[in-house]
Structure formats: C-alpha cells, structure tokens
Amino acid sequence: EPEVTQTPSHQVTQMGQEVILRCVPISNHLYFYWYRQILGQKVEFLVSFYNNEISEKSEIFDDQFSVERPDGSNFTLKIRSTKLEDSAMYFCASSDPGTGKAGELFFGEGSRLTVL
Amino acid sequence: AQSVTQLGSHVSVSEGALVLLRCNYSSSVPPYLFWYVQYPNQGLQLLLKYTTGATLVKGINGFEAEFKKSETSFHLTKPSAHMSDAAEYFCAVSMFSGGYNKLIFGAGTRLAVHP
C-alpha cells in the first residue's frame, strides 16, 4: 500500500541553524500537511498546502517556518533559525480527494528534530 | 471551532479487562471522527474512523468506537486488553471538505496494560 515517507528520521541541530524536513506524500493526493508533536504533548496542526500554496496555517507557523513543493513529489518544511522549543516530532500527512478514504489523513513515520 | 477532549491522560487496566478511552468533541457541523494509536517512538496509525452511516465502527486490533451525537462522544473500547495495546491513543475530529481534511487532535490518553 502507498505510504507517506519522511526524511530524516532524526536530526540534531544547533540553535540558530536552518533545518529542512522532507516528505514524499502519496502520489495521487492533493492536500499536504505538517503537524508537530512536542515530546509528551498533543499533535498540533502547523500548516496545510494545496495547489502550490498554503491553504491554512496555525499560529505556531510563524515567519520562521516555510513550506514548499519544489518538484512533483517532495513536500518540505523549512525552519529558518531553529530555537530550543522547536524540538519535536514533525509529521507529514496527505489526504485523498477520492471516496473510500474520505476524511482520512495518511501520516508519515515522523522526523524527530532535536535542537541543542 | 472544533475541539476534542479526552478524559483521562492515563488509563491503566489489567490484561483481559475492558478498555474504555473517552473522547468528547465539539463541532458546528457533522464531524468526521478518528482514533489514532501511537506506539513508543513511532508514527500515528489509524485505528478507526467515523464518517457517515453506522454509528458503531470497528477498527483494527479488536477496537471499536460508537458515535453518539446526543452526547457528542466517540469513546473507544476493546473487550479484552492485551499487553500489546499499551500505547498512546489520540482522538481527532475534522471537517472534511472536498479532499481537505484538517484534523484537530485531543491531548491523548496513555494506556498501560499490566499482567
């Protein structure tokens, strides 16, 4: 079965460094999402992306964050200047516009970001 | 605005006992409801979902949930807990529209199963 893949699985970075997290959504999906889960806390919506633009973003998604779909397969989340509080698991997801999977988000395994 | 409340951040049961994880939602439109499970250091796995139709939905690993509109609830149950059920469980609500599906998650319930 097709799946969402994320790289890297774990990244350690120094505060102030730029980080790019990569995702390959399921190929026929049209909507893409990033979620964040700080250790021991709930899964929080960051941003959704459709038709090469942001469709919705949360208050967490400030100017330090950006997303893009640089080619037909990858979907990236960039954090420009990482802060300690950006340490979290970041989940990519995509959704299927067709029937049968209505309403379901398909999540990747996550990228754990550790900021030192 | 939509929201999800999971009652009980930690639930502990004996192996073989009934599992009941509570979830209440708030939504201004008919909701789509989900339960996800997260095992340690892993991603989110869909257990089951309610979209339309039958209010009792069955999922993987013997779990089921019942959508009760009058109580705005979507509690997750399993008749007999297994040690392998120990994990974090998240209830989520969404307003699905034309392929767009933003999920709002509850805070999660950590299920412990003891012998």
Short mmCIF file of C-alpha atoms in Angstrom, two decimals:
data_model
loop_
_atom_site.label_atom_id
_atom_site.label_comp_id
_atom_site.label_asym_id
_atom_site.label_seq_id
_atom_site.Cartn_x
_atom_site.Cartn_y
_atom_site.Cartn_z
CA GLU A 1 0.00 0.00 0.00
CA PRO A 2 1.30 3.50 -0.81
CA GLU A 3 2.68 5.40 2.13
CA VAL A 4 3.99 8.79 3.14
CA THR A 5 7.73 8.80 3.66
CA GLN A 6 9.75 11.30 5.66
CA THR A 7 13.45 12.06 5.91
CA PRO A 8 15.43 12.33 8.04
CA SER A 9 14.02 10.17 10.78
CA HIS A 10 16.09 12.07 13.33
CA GLN A 11 18.06 15.29 13.04
CA VAL A 12 20.14 17.02 15.67
CA THR A 13 20.99 20.65 15.07
CA GLN A 14 22.41 23.66 16.86
CA MET A 15 20.17 26.53 17.83
CA GLY A 16 20.02 29.12 15.07
CA GLN A 17 20.68 26.67 12.26
CA GLU A 18 18.34 26.10 9.35
CA VAL A 19 16.62 22.75 9.06
CA ILE A 20 14.75 21.21 6.16
CA LEU A 21 12.47 18.26 6.75
CA ARG A 22 11.42 16.32 3.69
CA CYS A 23 8.30 14.38 2.88
CA VAL A 24 7.10 12.39 -0.08
CA PRO A 25 3.28 12.28 0.05
CA ILE A 26 1.20 9.60 -1.59
CA SER A 27 1.34 10.26 -5.29
CA ASN A 28 -2.31 10.96 -6.16
CA HIS A 29 -3.01 13.02 -3.05
CA LEU A 30 -3.64 16.72 -3.45
CA TYR A 31 -3.58 18.09 0.09
CA PHE A 32 -0.48 18.05 2.25
CA TYR A 33 0.00 18.84 5.90
CA TRP A 34 2.60 19.27 8.59
CA TYR A 35 1.89 18.53 12.21
CA ARG A 36 4.11 18.84 15.25
CA GLN A 37 4.25 16.88 18.47
CA ILE A 38 6.41 18.18 21.29
CA LEU A 39 7.55 15.30 23.48
CA GLY A 40 4.71 14.10 25.68
CA GLN A 41 2.20 16.55 24.26
CA LYS A 42 -0.61 16.54 21.75
CA VAL A 43 -0.28 16.50 17.99
CA GLU A 44 -0.69 20.06 16.70
CA PHE A 45 -1.59 21.29 13.25
CA LEU A 46 1.02 23.52 11.64
CA VAL A 47 0.07 24.06 8.03
CA SER A 48 -1.81 22.69 5.05
CA PHE A 49 -0.85 23.06 1.41
CA TYR A 50 -2.84 22.73 -1.77
CA ASN A 51 -2.27 23.71 -5.37
CA ASN A 52 1.20 25.04 -4.59
CA GLU A 53 0.14 27.39 -1.86
CA ILE A 54 -0.64 27.41 1.81
CA SER A 55 -4.34 26.83 2.38
CA GLU A 56 -4.30 27.21 6.14
CA LYS A 57 -1.75 27.74 8.88
CA SER A 58 -1.82 27.80 12.64
CA GLU A 59 -0.47 30.47 14.96
CA ILE A 60 2.52 28.20 15.57
CA PHE A 61 3.51 28.55 11.92
CA ASP A 62 5.27 31.90 12.18
CA ASP A 63 7.79 33.55 9.86
CA GLN A 64 10.48 31.08 10.87
CA PHE A 65 8.61 28.32 9.08
CA SER A 66 8.04 27.82 5.39
CA VAL A 67 6.80 25.02 3.16
CA GLU A 68 7.21 24.27 -0.47
CA ARG A 69 6.73 21.61 -3.05
CA PRO A 70 9.91 22.02 -5.09
CA ASP A 71 9.07 19.27 -7.54
CA GLY A 72 6.23 16.86 -8.26
CA SER A 73 6.96 14.55 -5.37
CA ASN A 74 8.62 16.27 -2.41
CA PHE A 75 6.97 18.47 0.20
CA THR A 76 9.35 20.25 2.55
CA LEU A 77 9.17 22.09 5.84
CA LYS A 78 11.92 24.61 6.49
CA ILE A 79 12.73 26.14 9.83
CA ARG A 80 14.93 29.16 9.17
CA SER A 81 16.59 29.66 12.53
CA THR A 82 15.85 26.88 14.96
CA LYS A 83 15.04 27.51 18.61
CA LEU A 84 15.19 25.10 21.52
CA GLU A 85 11.41 24.97 21.58
CA ASP A 86 11.33 23.68 18.01
CA SER A 87 12.50 20.32 19.32
CA ALA A 88 9.65 17.98 18.46
CA MET A 89 8.46 15.21 16.22
CA TYR A 90 7.24 16.58 12.91
CA PHE A 91 4.67 14.58 10.99
CA CYS A 92 3.87 14.99 7.35
CA ALA A 93 0.48 13.85 6.06
CA SER A 94 -1.50 13.82 2.87
CA SER A 95 -5.15 13.29 2.03
CA ASP A 96 -7.04 11.60 -0.74
CA PRO A 97 -9.76 13.51 -2.58
CA GLY A 98 -11.45 10.30 -3.67
CA THR A 99 -14.12 8.31 -1.94
CA GLY A 100 -13.46 5.41 0.37
CA LYS A 101 -10.69 7.20 2.15
CA ALA A 102 -12.79 10.26 2.77
CA GLY A 103 -11.64 12.23 5.73
CA GLU A 104 -8.55 10.15 6.37
CA LEU A 105 -5.09 11.61 6.74
CA PHE A 106 -2.15 9.38 5.89
CA PHE A 107 0.76 10.12 8.17
CA GLY A 108 4.44 9.52 7.72
CA GLU A 109 6.56 8.00 10.47
CA GLY A 110 7.76 11.42 11.56
CA SER A 111 11.03 13.31 11.74
CA ARG A 112 12.39 13.89 15.20
CA LEU A 113 14.15 17.24 15.49
CA THR A 114 16.44 17.90 18.43
CA VAL A 115 17.73 21.44 18.83
CA LEU A 116 20.73 21.88 21.14
CA ALA B 1 -14.46 25.92 16.06
CA GLN B 2 -13.82 22.24 16.53
CA SER B 3 -12.20 20.71 19.57
CA VAL B 4 -11.60 17.38 21.23
CA THR B 5 -11.44 16.50 24.89
CA GLN B 6 -10.02 13.21 26.03
CA LEU B 7 -10.92 12.40 29.60
CA GLY B 8 -8.04 10.85 31.45
CA SER B 9 -4.47 11.37 30.36
CA HIS B 10 -3.53 7.97 31.78
CA VAL B 11 -5.60 4.81 31.92
CA SER B 12 -4.37 1.58 33.45
CA VAL B 13 -6.08 -1.78 33.01
CA SER B 14 -5.32 -5.40 33.67
CA GLU B 15 -4.67 -7.76 30.82
CA GLY B 16 -8.01 -9.20 29.73
CA ALA B 17 -10.03 -6.32 31.16
CA LEU B 18 -12.25 -3.93 29.25
CA VAL B 19 -10.57 -0.91 27.73
CA LEU B 20 -12.57 2.32 27.64
CA LEU B 21 -10.97 5.52 26.44
CA ARG B 22 -13.19 8.55 26.46
CA CYS B 23 -13.46 11.24 23.82
CA ASN B 24 -15.87 14.15 23.55
CA TYR B 25 -15.88 16.55 20.66
CA SER B 26 -17.23 19.92 19.75
CA SER B 27 -18.16 20.71 16.18
CA SER B 28 -20.55 23.09 14.49
CA VAL B 29 -21.06 20.72 11.57
CA PRO B 30 -21.38 16.93 11.33
CA PRO B 31 -17.93 15.73 12.26
CA TYR B 32 -15.63 13.10 10.99
CA LEU B 33 -14.07 11.35 13.99
CA PHE B 34 -10.93 9.31 14.29
CA TRP B 35 -8.87 7.33 16.74
CA TYR B 36 -5.14 7.03 16.17
CA VAL B 37 -2.65 4.94 18.11
CA GLN B 38 0.98 5.80 18.65
CA TYR B 39 3.43 3.23 19.91
CA PRO B 40 6.64 4.48 21.54
CA ASN B 41 8.92 6.27 19.10
CA GLN B 42 6.63 5.54 16.19
CA GLY B 43 4.21 7.42 13.98
CA LEU B 44 0.44 7.67 14.04
CA GLN B 45 -1.59 4.66 12.98
CA LEU B 46 -5.27 4.92 12.21
CA LEU B 47 -7.35 2.63 14.42
CA LEU B 48 -10.78 3.52 13.11
CA LYS B 49 -12.88 6.35 11.80
CA TYR B 50 -16.46 7.52 11.68
CA THR B 51 -17.60 9.48 8.66
CA THR B 52 -21.26 8.72 7.95
CA GLY B 53 -23.61 5.77 8.30
CA ALA B 54 -23.37 3.17 11.05
CA THR B 55 -22.54 4.79 14.36
CA LEU B 56 -20.67 1.77 15.70
CA VAL B 57 -17.42 1.44 13.87
CA LYS B 58 -14.93 -1.36 14.12
CA GLY B 59 -11.23 -0.92 13.69
CA ILE B 60 -8.04 -2.83 13.81
CA ASN B 61 -6.77 -4.90 16.73
CA GLY B 62 -10.27 -5.52 18.09
CA PHE B 63 -11.07 -1.89 18.87
CA GLU B 64 -14.39 -0.25 18.21
CA ALA B 65 -15.99 3.11 18.86
CA GLU B 66 -19.52 4.42 18.90
CA PHE B 67 -20.53 7.83 17.65
CA LYS B 68 -23.21 9.31 19.91
CA LYS B 69 -24.38 12.62 18.56
CA SER B 70 -26.61 13.38 21.54
CA GLU B 71 -23.64 13.02 23.88
CA THR B 72 -21.06 14.43 21.43
CA SER B 73 -18.94 11.42 22.25
CA PHE B 74 -16.81 8.91 20.40
CA HIS B 75 -15.46 6.58 23.07
CA LEU B 76 -13.03 3.83 22.15
CA THR B 77 -13.49 0.35 23.58
CA LYS B 78 -11.94 -3.08 23.44
CA PRO B 79 -13.48 -6.00 25.30
CA SER B 80 -10.21 -7.57 26.41
CA ALA B 81 -6.93 -5.72 26.77
CA HIS B 82 -3.70 -7.22 25.57
CA MET B 83 -0.23 -6.25 26.66
CA SER B 84 0.49 -5.10 23.13
CA ASP B 85 -2.26 -2.47 23.42
CA ALA B 86 -0.07 -0.33 25.65
CA ALA B 87 0.38 2.89 23.70
CA GLU B 88 -0.81 6.49 23.38
CA TYR B 89 -4.26 6.93 21.87
CA PHE B 90 -5.42 10.11 20.20
CA CYS B 91 -8.95 11.06 19.32
CA ALA B 92 -9.33 13.54 16.48
CA VAL B 93 -12.10 15.49 14.78
CA SER B 94 -12.22 17.01 11.35
CA MET B 95 -14.49 18.79 8.96
CA PHE B 96 -13.84 17.04 5.71
CA SER B 97 -14.45 19.11 2.62
CA GLY B 98 -13.56 18.14 -0.93
CA GLY B 99 -10.41 16.27 -0.03
CA TYR B 100 -9.20 18.80 2.54
CA ASN B 101 -9.11 17.25 5.98
CA LYS B 102 -7.54 19.21 8.82
CA LEU B 103 -7.52 17.10 11.96
CA ILE B 104 -7.77 18.52 15.44
CA PHE B 105 -6.32 16.13 17.99
CA GLY B 106 -7.11 15.60 21.62
CA ALA B 107 -4.36 15.62 24.21
CA GLY B 108 -4.05 11.85 24.14
CA THR B 109 -4.57 9.04 26.61
CA ARG B 110 -1.71 6.80 27.59
CA LEU B 111 -2.93 3.25 28.07
CA ALA B 112 -0.97 0.97 30.36
CA VAL B 113 -1.77 -2.74 30.50
CA HIS B 114 -0.49 -4.73 33.44
CA PRO B 115 -0.41 -8.50 33.90
#
